[in-house]
């Protein structure tokens, strides 16, 4: 089992690797090295002063804006690779903004447990993906040639927190240019941060289009958790324990953290072959130990 502290160490290591340009936080400059042409799996703003690579969402929007003269082969291939290999393990282990949400949730206050409303709200991220990440960049790119990374420009609280605020705070000329849009982004970011205190991973569950993309690979990803149906008694303990809006461990809403495994009294929740064998082979091995 991957214990909680080990997952936290992986999250911290990922955040540091994504933002290895530590001097950028001191001088308020965006890193422009060759690695900036590559994408990391998790949500990490391109404009963050420490970022040494690109965010896949920003890259996807910019690529779709240019689709009239160049197909977005690299970013589509990268997302396909991340999805098929990792799926929403990216959300549970490799996303810096996911780590921020989990740490904020630790603030001691009454918490809002998942319910029918939160399950409905979890669908909003697919609407945001369709409209702000795909449709608007395509529409403006094809019709006017104007690149519009709509999600980054109008919504993304991670970009405001990691990139917008640090850059504006360190550059007087940028402070003079801030206006209604920046104020809107800051207010939206504050609302998201406040909601994270009461709702576990509220941005991840309700608004994150990158999580929506990776959720499409829930059944296909090589790594992650799955349920051995031969052992499962359908007691529902795992679903009740999980803070995400899952219907079963390993589904599209599952961030693959593996914490539900400690609640299963029949050991029916397993890591997909421990990353070595296909999931169905792992299930067969666990359910038929004498034959293995």
PDB file of C-alpha atoms in Angstrom:
ATOM      1  CA  UNK A   1       0.000   0.000   0.000  1.00  0.00           C
ATOM      2  CA  UNK A   2       1.155   3.518  -0.759  1.00  0.00           C
ATOM      3  CA  UNK A   3       0.871   5.226   2.606  1.00  0.00           C
ATOM      4  CA  UNK A   4      -0.363   8.775   2.919  1.00  0.00           C
ATOM      5  CA  UNK A   5       3.037  10.237   3.747  1.00  0.00           C
ATOM      6  CA  UNK A   6       4.614   8.583   0.705  1.00  0.00           C
ATOM      7  CA  UNK A   7       1.979  10.110  -1.551  1.00  0.00           C
ATOM      8  CA  UNK A   8       2.594  13.491   0.060  1.00  0.00           C
ATOM      9  CA  UNK A   9       6.324  13.169  -0.622  1.00  0.00           C
ATOM     10  CA  UNK A  10       5.619  12.375  -4.275  1.00  0.00           C
ATOM     11  CA  UNK A  11       3.323  15.410  -4.494  1.00  0.00           C
ATOM     12  CA  UNK A  12       5.980  17.657  -2.989  1.00  0.00           C
ATOM     13  CA  UNK A  13       8.696  16.250  -5.246  1.00  0.00           C
ATOM     14  CA  UNK A  14       6.503  16.830  -8.312  1.00  0.00           C
ATOM     15  CA  UNK A  15       5.804  20.430  -7.290  1.00  0.00           C
ATOM     16  CA  UNK A  16       9.525  21.066  -6.869  1.00  0.00           C
ATOM     17  CA  UNK A  17      10.421  19.430 -10.179  1.00  0.00           C
ATOM     18  CA  UNK A  18       7.767  21.407 -12.047  1.00  0.00           C
ATOM     19  CA  UNK A  19       9.030  24.635 -10.442  1.00  0.00           C
ATOM     20  CA  UNK A  20      12.763  24.036 -10.275  1.00  0.00           C
ATOM     21  CA  UNK A  21      13.580  27.587 -11.413  1.00  0.00           C
ATOM     22  CA  UNK A  22      13.644  28.866  -7.840  1.00  0.00           C
ATOM     23  CA  UNK A  23      15.467  32.072  -8.752  1.00  0.00           C
ATOM     24  CA  UNK A  24      12.432  33.024 -10.829  1.00  0.00           C
ATOM     25  CA  UNK A  25      10.486  33.647  -7.623  1.00  0.00           C
ATOM     26  CA  UNK A  26      13.162  36.146  -6.584  1.00  0.00           C
ATOM     27  CA  UNK A  27      13.428  38.100  -9.834  1.00  0.00           C
ATOM     28  CA  UNK A  28       9.804  37.696 -10.980  1.00  0.00           C
ATOM     29  CA  UNK A  29      10.789  36.508 -14.465  1.00  0.00           C
ATOM     30  CA  UNK A  30       9.259  33.676 -16.479  1.00  0.00           C
ATOM     31  CA  UNK A  31      11.716  30.912 -17.331  1.00  0.00           C
ATOM     32  CA  UNK A  32      12.354  30.706 -21.092  1.00  0.00           C
ATOM     33  CA  UNK A  33      14.678  27.690 -21.340  1.00  0.00           C
ATOM     34  CA  UNK A  34      14.345  24.837 -23.842  1.00  0.00           C
ATOM     35  CA  UNK A  35      12.413  22.670 -21.375  1.00  0.00           C
ATOM     36  CA  UNK A  36       9.541  25.181 -21.552  1.00  0.00           C
ATOM     37  CA  UNK A  37       8.568  23.531 -24.819  1.00  0.00           C
ATOM     38  CA  UNK A  38       7.704  20.333 -22.936  1.00  0.00           C
ATOM     39  CA  UNK A  39       4.546  19.621 -20.942  1.00  0.00           C
ATOM     40  CA  UNK A  40       4.314  18.271 -17.417  1.00  0.00           C
ATOM     41  CA  UNK A  41       1.352  15.965 -16.663  1.00  0.00           C
ATOM     42  CA  UNK A  42      -0.244  18.101 -13.927  1.00  0.00           C
ATOM     43  CA  UNK A  43      -1.788  21.559 -13.739  1.00  0.00           C
ATOM     44  CA  UNK A  44       1.092  24.015 -13.325  1.00  0.00           C
ATOM     45  CA  UNK A  45       0.911  27.476 -14.857  1.00  0.00           C
ATOM     46  CA  UNK A  46       3.345  28.356 -17.655  1.00  0.00           C
ATOM     47  CA  UNK A  47       3.603  31.854 -16.169  1.00  0.00           C
ATOM     48  CA  UNK A  48       4.618  30.676 -12.718  1.00  0.00           C
ATOM     49  CA  UNK A  49       8.079  32.210 -12.154  1.00  0.00           C
ATOM     50  CA  UNK A  50       9.429  28.815 -11.097  1.00  0.00           C
ATOM     51  CA  UNK A  51       7.906  26.745 -13.897  1.00  0.00           C
ATOM     52  CA  UNK A  52      10.457  24.982 -16.107  1.00  0.00           C
ATOM     53  CA  UNK A  53       7.885  23.394 -18.438  1.00  0.00           C
ATOM     54  CA  UNK A  54       4.411  24.073 -19.808  1.00  0.00           C
ATOM     55  CA  UNK A  55       0.938  23.280 -18.525  1.00  0.00           C
ATOM     56  CA  UNK A  56      -0.890  20.792 -20.777  1.00  0.00           C
ATOM     57  CA  UNK A  57      -4.130  22.807 -20.632  1.00  0.00           C
ATOM     58  CA  UNK A  58      -2.486  26.024 -21.764  1.00  0.00           C
ATOM     59  CA  UNK A  59      -0.590  24.166 -24.487  1.00  0.00           C
ATOM     60  CA  UNK A  60      -3.782  22.502 -25.708  1.00  0.00           C
ATOM     61  CA  UNK A  61      -5.684  25.790 -25.934  1.00  0.00           C
ATOM     62  CA  UNK A  62      -2.865  27.552 -27.781  1.00  0.00           C
ATOM     63  CA  UNK A  63      -2.474  24.604 -30.145  1.00  0.00           C
ATOM     64  CA  UNK A  64      -6.202  24.525 -30.925  1.00  0.00           C
ATOM     65  CA  UNK A  65      -6.087  28.253 -31.655  1.00  0.00           C
ATOM     66  CA  UNK A  66      -3.497  27.507 -34.354  1.00  0.00           C
ATOM     67  CA  UNK A  67      -5.229  24.452 -35.826  1.00  0.00           C
ATOM     68  CA  UNK A  68      -6.060  26.200 -39.118  1.00  0.00           C
ATOM     69  CA  UNK A  69      -2.395  25.974 -40.155  1.00  0.00           C
ATOM     70  CA  UNK A  70      -0.857  23.452 -37.743  1.00  0.00           C
ATOM     71  CA  UNK A  71      -2.262  20.292 -36.198  1.00  0.00           C
ATOM     72  CA  UNK A  72      -1.665  19.968 -32.419  1.00  0.00           C
ATOM     73  CA  UNK A  73       0.096  16.612 -32.698  1.00  0.00           C
ATOM     74  CA  UNK A  74       2.513  17.089 -29.789  1.00  0.00           C
ATOM     75  CA  UNK A  75       0.042  18.120 -27.107  1.00  0.00           C
ATOM     76  CA  UNK A  76      -2.581  15.587 -28.203  1.00  0.00           C
ATOM     77  CA  UNK A  77       0.081  12.885 -28.152  1.00  0.00           C
ATOM     78  CA  UNK A  78       1.306  13.990 -24.728  1.00  0.00           C
ATOM     79  CA  UNK A  79      -2.198  13.949 -23.251  1.00  0.00           C
ATOM     80  CA  UNK A  80      -2.845  10.550 -24.809  1.00  0.00           C
ATOM     81  CA  UNK A  81       0.403   9.216 -23.338  1.00  0.00           C
ATOM     82  CA  UNK A  82      -0.290  10.674 -19.872  1.00  0.00           C
ATOM     83  CA  UNK A  83      -3.862   9.411 -19.978  1.00  0.00           C
ATOM     84  CA  UNK A  84      -3.106   5.868 -21.103  1.00  0.00           C
ATOM     85  CA  UNK A  85      -0.162   5.461 -18.754  1.00  0.00           C
ATOM     86  CA  UNK A  86      -1.300   7.350 -15.654  1.00  0.00           C
ATOM     87  CA  UNK A  87      -4.920   8.478 -15.959  1.00  0.00           C
ATOM     88  CA  UNK A  88      -6.007  10.345 -12.837  1.00  0.00           C
ATOM     89  CA  UNK A  89      -2.937   9.201 -10.919  1.00  0.00           C
ATOM     90  CA  UNK A  90      -1.749  12.584 -12.198  1.00  0.00           C
ATOM     91  CA  UNK A  91      -4.447  14.226 -10.064  1.00  0.00           C
ATOM     92  CA  UNK A  92      -3.693  12.200  -6.947  1.00  0.00           C
ATOM     93  CA  UNK A  93       0.106  12.220  -7.079  1.00  0.00           C
ATOM     94  CA  UNK A  94       1.532  14.640  -9.650  1.00  0.00           C
ATOM     95  CA  UNK A  95      -0.535  17.832  -9.570  1.00  0.00           C
ATOM     96  CA  UNK A  96       0.837  20.744  -7.492  1.00  0.00           C
ATOM     97  CA  UNK A  97      -2.564  22.430  -7.340  1.00  0.00           C
ATOM     98  CA  UNK A  98      -4.038  19.202  -6.034  1.00  0.00           C
ATOM     99  CA  UNK A  99      -1.485  19.324  -3.219  1.00  0.00           C
ATOM    100  CA  UNK A 100      -2.435  22.934  -2.449  1.00  0.00           C
ATOM    101  CA  UNK A 101      -6.106  21.948  -2.237  1.00  0.00           C
ATOM    102  CA  UNK A 102      -5.417  19.070   0.137  1.00  0.00           C
ATOM    103  CA  UNK A 103      -3.299  21.242   2.440  1.00  0.00           C
ATOM    104  CA  UNK A 104      -5.968  23.977   2.545  1.00  0.00           C
ATOM    105  CA  UNK A 105      -8.617  21.362   3.388  1.00  0.00           C
ATOM    106  CA  UNK A 106      -6.636  20.491   6.516  1.00  0.00           C
ATOM    107  CA  UNK A 107      -7.619  23.854   8.053  1.00  0.00           C
ATOM    108  CA  UNK A 108      -9.827  22.813  10.989  1.00  0.00           C
ATOM    109  CA  UNK A 109     -13.412  23.817  10.152  1.00  0.00           C
ATOM    110  CA  UNK A 110     -16.709  21.976   9.708  1.00  0.00           C
ATOM    111  CA  UNK A 111     -16.580  20.130   6.387  1.00  0.00           C
ATOM    112  CA  UNK A 112     -19.212  19.600   3.722  1.00  0.00           C
ATOM    113  CA  UNK A 113     -19.449  15.917   2.915  1.00  0.00           C
ATOM    114  CA  UNK A 114     -20.120  14.736  -0.594  1.00  0.00           C
ATOM    115  CA  UNK A 115     -23.771  14.399  -1.486  1.00  0.00           C
ATOM    116  CA  UNK A 116     -26.132  14.374  -4.437  1.00  0.00           C
ATOM    117  CA  UNK A 117     -25.448  18.054  -5.138  1.00  0.00           C
ATOM    118  CA  UNK A 118     -21.674  17.619  -5.245  1.00  0.00           C
ATOM    119  CA  UNK A 119     -22.080  14.681  -7.610  1.00  0.00           C
ATOM    120  CA  UNK A 120     -24.111  16.888  -9.949  1.00  0.00           C
ATOM    121  CA  UNK A 121     -21.596  19.725  -9.644  1.00  0.00           C
ATOM    122  CA  UNK A 122     -18.792  17.338 -10.603  1.00  0.00           C
ATOM    123  CA  UNK A 123     -20.160  17.400 -14.169  1.00  0.00           C
ATOM    124  CA  UNK A 124     -19.377  21.106 -14.570  1.00  0.00           C
ATOM    125  CA  UNK A 125     -15.742  20.363 -15.369  1.00  0.00           C
ATOM    126  CA  UNK A 126     -16.804  18.574 -18.564  1.00  0.00           C
ATOM    127  CA  UNK A 127     -18.795  21.635 -19.644  1.00  0.00           C
ATOM    128  CA  UNK A 128     -15.774  23.854 -18.944  1.00  0.00           C
ATOM    129  CA  UNK A 129     -13.571  21.464 -20.944  1.00  0.00           C
ATOM    130  CA  UNK A 130     -15.941  21.556 -23.917  1.00  0.00           C
ATOM    131  CA  UNK A 131     -16.522  25.330 -23.943  1.00  0.00           C
ATOM    132  CA  UNK A 132     -13.413  27.041 -22.555  1.00  0.00           C
ATOM    133  CA  UNK A 133     -10.667  24.574 -23.493  1.00  0.00           C
ATOM    134  CA  UNK A 134     -11.942  23.281 -26.848  1.00  0.00           C
ATOM    135  CA  UNK A 135     -14.729  25.367 -28.417  1.00  0.00           C
ATOM    136  CA  UNK A 136     -13.625  28.959 -27.730  1.00  0.00           C
ATOM    137  CA  UNK A 137      -9.941  28.468 -28.708  1.00  0.00           C
ATOM    138  CA  UNK A 138     -11.061  26.665 -31.879  1.00  0.00           C
ATOM    139  CA  UNK A 139     -13.699  29.269 -32.739  1.00  0.00           C
ATOM    140  CA  UNK A 140     -11.448  32.292 -32.341  1.00  0.00           C
ATOM    141  CA  UNK A 141      -8.468  30.518 -33.885  1.00  0.00           C
ATOM    142  CA  UNK A 142     -10.304  29.445 -37.042  1.00  0.00           C
ATOM    143  CA  UNK A 143     -12.495  32.533 -37.466  1.00  0.00           C
ATOM    144  CA  UNK A 144     -10.047  35.307 -36.673  1.00  0.00           C
ATOM    145  CA  UNK A 145      -6.647  33.714 -36.149  1.00  0.00           C
ATOM    146  CA  UNK A 146      -6.708  35.217 -32.664  1.00  0.00           C
ATOM    147  CA  UNK A 147      -5.336  32.869 -29.998  1.00  0.00           C
ATOM    148  CA  UNK A 148      -7.676  32.711 -27.041  1.00  0.00           C
ATOM    149  CA  UNK A 149      -6.683  30.364 -24.195  1.00  0.00           C
ATOM    150  CA  UNK A 150     -10.119  30.975 -22.664  1.00  0.00           C
ATOM    151  CA  UNK A 151      -9.798  28.788 -19.590  1.00  0.00           C
ATOM    152  CA  UNK A 152      -6.442  30.295 -18.648  1.00  0.00           C
ATOM    153  CA  UNK A 153      -7.635  33.827 -19.375  1.00  0.00           C
ATOM    154  CA  UNK A 154     -11.013  33.790 -17.654  1.00  0.00           C
ATOM    155  CA  UNK A 155     -11.065  30.995 -15.081  1.00  0.00           C
ATOM    156  CA  UNK A 156      -7.909  29.184 -13.996  1.00  0.00           C
ATOM    157  CA  UNK A 157      -7.306  29.931 -10.278  1.00  0.00           C
ATOM    158  CA  UNK A 158      -4.037  27.984 -10.379  1.00  0.00           C
ATOM    159  CA  UNK A 159      -2.692  30.381 -12.988  1.00  0.00           C
ATOM    160  CA  UNK A 160      -3.744  33.392 -10.917  1.00  0.00           C
ATOM    161  CA  UNK A 161      -2.165  32.017  -7.758  1.00  0.00           C
ATOM    162  CA  UNK A 162       1.005  30.606  -9.298  1.00  0.00           C
ATOM    163  CA  UNK A 163       1.604  33.081 -12.106  1.00  0.00           C
ATOM    164  CA  UNK A 164      -0.574  36.183 -12.098  1.00  0.00           C
ATOM    165  CA  UNK A 165      -0.140  37.343  -8.517  1.00  0.00           C
ATOM    166  CA  UNK A 166       3.641  36.670  -8.243  1.00  0.00           C
ATOM    167  CA  UNK A 167       4.337  38.457 -11.538  1.00  0.00           C
ATOM    168  CA  UNK A 168       2.123  41.454 -10.791  1.00  0.00           C
ATOM    169  CA  UNK A 169       3.518  41.744  -7.260  1.00  0.00           C
ATOM    170  CA  UNK A 170       7.096  41.923  -8.556  1.00  0.00           C
ATOM    171  CA  UNK A 171       6.570  44.199 -11.584  1.00  0.00           C
ATOM    172  CA  UNK A 172       5.294  47.772 -11.199  1.00  0.00           C
ATOM    173  CA  UNK A 173       4.552  48.069 -14.931  1.00  0.00           C
ATOM    174  CA  UNK A 174       2.236  45.048 -14.737  1.00  0.00           C
ATOM    175  CA  UNK A 175       0.504  46.539 -11.700  1.00  0.00           C
ATOM    176  CA  UNK A 176      -0.393  49.578 -13.796  1.00  0.00           C
ATOM    177  CA  UNK A 177      -1.963  47.328 -16.451  1.00  0.00           C
ATOM    178  CA  UNK A 178      -4.218  45.327 -14.147  1.00  0.00           C
ATOM    179  CA  UNK A 179      -7.916  45.935 -14.584  1.00  0.00           C
ATOM    180  CA  UNK A 180     -11.322  44.326 -14.433  1.00  0.00           C
ATOM    181  CA  UNK A 181     -10.178  40.964 -15.804  1.00  0.00           C
ATOM    182  CA  UNK A 182      -7.402  40.604 -13.244  1.00  0.00           C
ATOM    183  CA  UNK A 183      -9.776  41.626 -10.457  1.00  0.00           C
ATOM    184  CA  UNK A 184     -12.264  38.993 -11.662  1.00  0.00           C
ATOM    185  CA  UNK A 185      -9.549  36.343 -11.701  1.00  0.00           C
ATOM    186  CA  UNK A 186      -8.418  37.233  -8.183  1.00  0.00           C
ATOM    187  CA  UNK A 187     -12.000  37.137  -6.848  1.00  0.00           C
ATOM    188  CA  UNK A 188     -12.615  33.782  -8.512  1.00  0.00           C
ATOM    189  CA  UNK A 189      -9.358  32.445  -7.093  1.00  0.00           C
ATOM    190  CA  UNK A 190     -10.325  33.580  -3.586  1.00  0.00           C
ATOM    191  CA  UNK A 191     -13.738  31.917  -3.911  1.00  0.00           C
ATOM    192  CA  UNK A 192     -12.043  28.695  -4.996  1.00  0.00           C
ATOM    193  CA  UNK A 193      -9.543  28.846  -2.125  1.00  0.00           C
ATOM    194  CA  UNK A 194     -12.306  29.461   0.408  1.00  0.00           C
ATOM    195  CA  UNK A 195     -14.346  26.572  -0.963  1.00  0.00           C
ATOM    196  CA  UNK A 196     -11.302  24.296  -0.576  1.00  0.00           C
ATOM    197  CA  UNK A 197     -11.437  24.816   3.182  1.00  0.00           C
ATOM    198  CA  UNK A 198     -14.878  23.223   3.378  1.00  0.00           C
ATOM    199  CA  UNK A 199     -15.032  20.984   0.308  1.00  0.00           C
ATOM    200  CA  UNK A 200     -12.306  18.450  -0.391  1.00  0.00           C
ATOM    201  CA  UNK A 201     -10.501  19.342  -3.642  1.00  0.00           C
ATOM    202  CA  UNK A 202     -13.380  21.546  -4.779  1.00  0.00           C
ATOM    203  CA  UNK A 203     -11.591  22.853  -7.884  1.00  0.00           C
ATOM    204  CA  UNK A 204     -10.435  19.365  -8.830  1.00  0.00           C
ATOM    205  CA  UNK A 205     -13.929  17.914  -8.424  1.00  0.00           C
ATOM    206  CA  UNK A 206     -16.041  20.639 -10.005  1.00  0.00           C
ATOM    207  CA  UNK A 207     -13.980  22.862 -12.305  1.00  0.00           C
ATOM    208  CA  UNK A 208     -10.737  21.266 -13.507  1.00  0.00           C
ATOM    209  CA  UNK A 209     -10.857  20.387 -17.221  1.00  0.00           C
ATOM    210  CA  UNK A 210      -7.532  18.560 -17.016  1.00  0.00           C
ATOM    211  CA  UNK A 211      -9.076  16.155 -14.518  1.00  0.00           C
ATOM    212  CA  UNK A 212     -11.994  15.814 -16.947  1.00  0.00           C
ATOM    213  CA  UNK A 213      -9.593  14.791 -19.708  1.00  0.00           C
ATOM    214  CA  UNK A 214      -7.792  12.223 -17.557  1.00  0.00           C
ATOM    215  CA  UNK A 215     -11.096  10.836 -16.280  1.00  0.00           C
ATOM    216  CA  UNK A 216     -11.820   9.640 -19.824  1.00  0.00           C
ATOM    217  CA  UNK A 217      -8.932   7.187 -19.424  1.00  0.00           C
ATOM    218  CA  UNK A 218     -10.142   5.700 -16.123  1.00  0.00           C
ATOM    219  CA  UNK A 219     -10.768   2.239 -17.565  1.00  0.00           C
ATOM    220  CA  UNK A 220      -7.850   2.336 -19.998  1.00  0.00           C
ATOM    221  CA  UNK A 221      -4.903   3.604 -17.955  1.00  0.00           C
ATOM    222  CA  UNK A 222      -2.104   1.140 -17.250  1.00  0.00           C
ATOM    223  CA  UNK A 223      -1.556   2.393 -13.706  1.00  0.00           C
ATOM    224  CA  UNK A 224      -4.115   3.036 -10.988  1.00  0.00           C
ATOM    225  CA  UNK A 225      -6.471   1.113  -8.740  1.00  0.00           C
ATOM    226  CA  UNK A 226      -9.145  -1.364  -9.683  1.00  0.00           C
ATOM    227  CA  UNK A 227     -11.645  -3.613  -7.928  1.00  0.00           C
ATOM    228  CA  UNK A 228     -11.334  -7.395  -7.882  1.00  0.00           C
ATOM    229  CA  UNK A 229     -14.986  -8.304  -8.333  1.00  0.00           C
ATOM    230  CA  UNK A 230     -14.336 -11.848  -7.138  1.00  0.00           C
ATOM    231  CA  UNK A 231     -13.433 -10.468  -3.708  1.00  0.00           C
ATOM    232  CA  UNK A 232     -15.701  -7.425  -3.510  1.00  0.00           C
ATOM    233  CA  UNK A 233     -18.739  -7.817  -1.227  1.00  0.00           C
ATOM    234  CA  UNK A 234     -20.264  -4.480  -2.358  1.00  0.00           C
ATOM    235  CA  UNK A 235     -20.396  -3.250   1.234  1.00  0.00           C
ATOM    236  CA  UNK A 236     -19.872   0.352   0.112  1.00  0.00           C
ATOM    237  CA  UNK A 237     -17.259   1.209   2.755  1.00  0.00           C
ATOM    238  CA  UNK A 238     -14.745   2.414   0.183  1.00  0.00           C
ATOM    239  CA  UNK A 239     -17.222   4.739  -1.545  1.00  0.00           C
ATOM    240  CA  UNK A 240     -18.428   6.151   1.779  1.00  0.00           C
ATOM    241  CA  UNK A 241     -14.832   6.701   2.936  1.00  0.00           C
ATOM    242  CA  UNK A 242     -13.705   8.449  -0.263  1.00  0.00           C
ATOM    243  CA  UNK A 243     -14.022  12.247  -0.296  1.00  0.00           C
ATOM    244  CA  UNK A 244     -14.341  12.344  -4.083  1.00  0.00           C
ATOM    245  CA  UNK A 245     -17.645  11.787  -5.864  1.00  0.00           C
ATOM    246  CA  UNK A 246     -16.890   8.219  -6.880  1.00  0.00           C
ATOM    247  CA  UNK A 247     -19.402   5.481  -7.530  1.00  0.00           C
ATOM    248  CA  UNK A 248     -16.706   2.802  -7.407  1.00  0.00           C
ATOM    249  CA  UNK A 249     -12.929   2.963  -6.822  1.00  0.00           C
ATOM    250  CA  UNK A 250     -11.116   3.565 -10.084  1.00  0.00           C
ATOM    251  CA  UNK A 251     -13.948   5.321 -11.923  1.00  0.00           C
ATOM    252  CA  UNK A 252     -13.673   8.690 -13.646  1.00  0.00           C
ATOM    253  CA  UNK A 253     -14.032  10.697 -10.424  1.00  0.00           C
ATOM    254  CA  UNK A 254     -11.370   8.676  -8.601  1.00  0.00           C
ATOM    255  CA  UNK A 255      -7.989  10.421  -8.246  1.00  0.00           C
ATOM    256  CA  UNK A 256      -6.262   7.065  -7.690  1.00  0.00           C
ATOM    257  CA  UNK A 257      -4.800   7.998  -4.306  1.00  0.00           C
ATOM    258  CA  UNK A 258      -5.359   4.457  -3.008  1.00  0.00           C
ATOM    259  CA  UNK A 259      -6.425   5.580   0.456  1.00  0.00           C
ATOM    260  CA  UNK A 260      -9.672   3.606   0.198  1.00  0.00           C
ATOM    261  CA  UNK A 261      -7.707   0.359   0.240  1.00  0.00           C
ATOM    262  CA  UNK A 262      -7.297   0.523   3.994  1.00  0.00           C
ATOM    263  CA  UNK A 263     -11.087   0.382   4.442  1.00  0.00           C
ATOM    264  CA  UNK A 264     -11.566  -2.797   2.406  1.00  0.00           C
ATOM    265  CA  UNK A 265     -11.843  -5.841   4.691  1.00  0.00           C
ATOM    266  CA  UNK A 266     -11.526  -8.292   1.772  1.00  0.00           C
ATOM    267  CA  UNK A 267      -8.549  -6.630   0.022  1.00  0.00           C
ATOM    268  CA  UNK A 268     -10.640  -6.291  -3.129  1.00  0.00           C
ATOM    269  CA  UNK A 269      -9.169  -2.899  -4.079  1.00  0.00           C
ATOM    270  CA  UNK A 270      -5.799  -3.473  -5.701  1.00  0.00           C
ATOM    271  CA  UNK A 271      -3.230  -1.566  -7.680  1.00  0.00           C
ATOM    272  CA  UNK A 272      -3.474  -2.581 -11.312  1.00  0.00           C
ATOM    273  CA  UNK A 273      -0.921  -5.398 -11.337  1.00  0.00           C
ATOM    274  CA  UNK A 274       1.417  -3.131  -9.358  1.00  0.00           C
ATOM    275  CA  UNK A 275       2.162  -1.544 -12.716  1.00  0.00           C
ATOM    276  CA  UNK A 276       3.526  -4.752 -14.257  1.00  0.00           C
ATOM    277  CA  UNK A 277       0.636  -6.858 -15.582  1.00  0.00           C
ATOM    278  CA  UNK A 278      -2.643  -5.854 -17.231  1.00  0.00           C
ATOM    279  CA  UNK A 279      -5.387  -5.132 -14.708  1.00  0.00           C
ATOM    280  CA  UNK A 280      -7.440  -8.234 -15.582  1.00  0.00           C
ATOM    281  CA  UNK A 281      -4.409 -10.438 -15.037  1.00  0.00           C
ATOM    282  CA  UNK A 282      -3.765  -8.836 -11.654  1.00  0.00           C
ATOM    283  CA  UNK A 283      -7.367  -9.410 -10.598  1.00  0.00           C
ATOM    284  CA  UNK A 284      -7.117 -13.047 -11.651  1.00  0.00           C
ATOM    285  CA  UNK A 285      -3.892 -13.440  -9.729  1.00  0.00           C
ATOM    286  CA  UNK A 286      -5.353 -11.975  -6.541  1.00  0.00           C
ATOM    287  CA  UNK A 287      -8.584 -13.920  -6.769  1.00  0.00           C
ATOM    288  CA  UNK A 288      -6.864 -17.215  -7.581  1.00  0.00           C
ATOM    289  CA  UNK A 289      -3.666 -17.274  -5.512  1.00  0.00           C
ATOM    290  CA  UNK A 290      -3.192 -21.038  -5.865  1.00  0.00           C
ATOM    291  CA  UNK A 291      -3.093 -20.780  -9.663  1.00  0.00           C
ATOM    292  CA  UNK A 292      -0.510 -18.014  -9.601  1.00  0.00           C
TER     293      UNK A 292
END
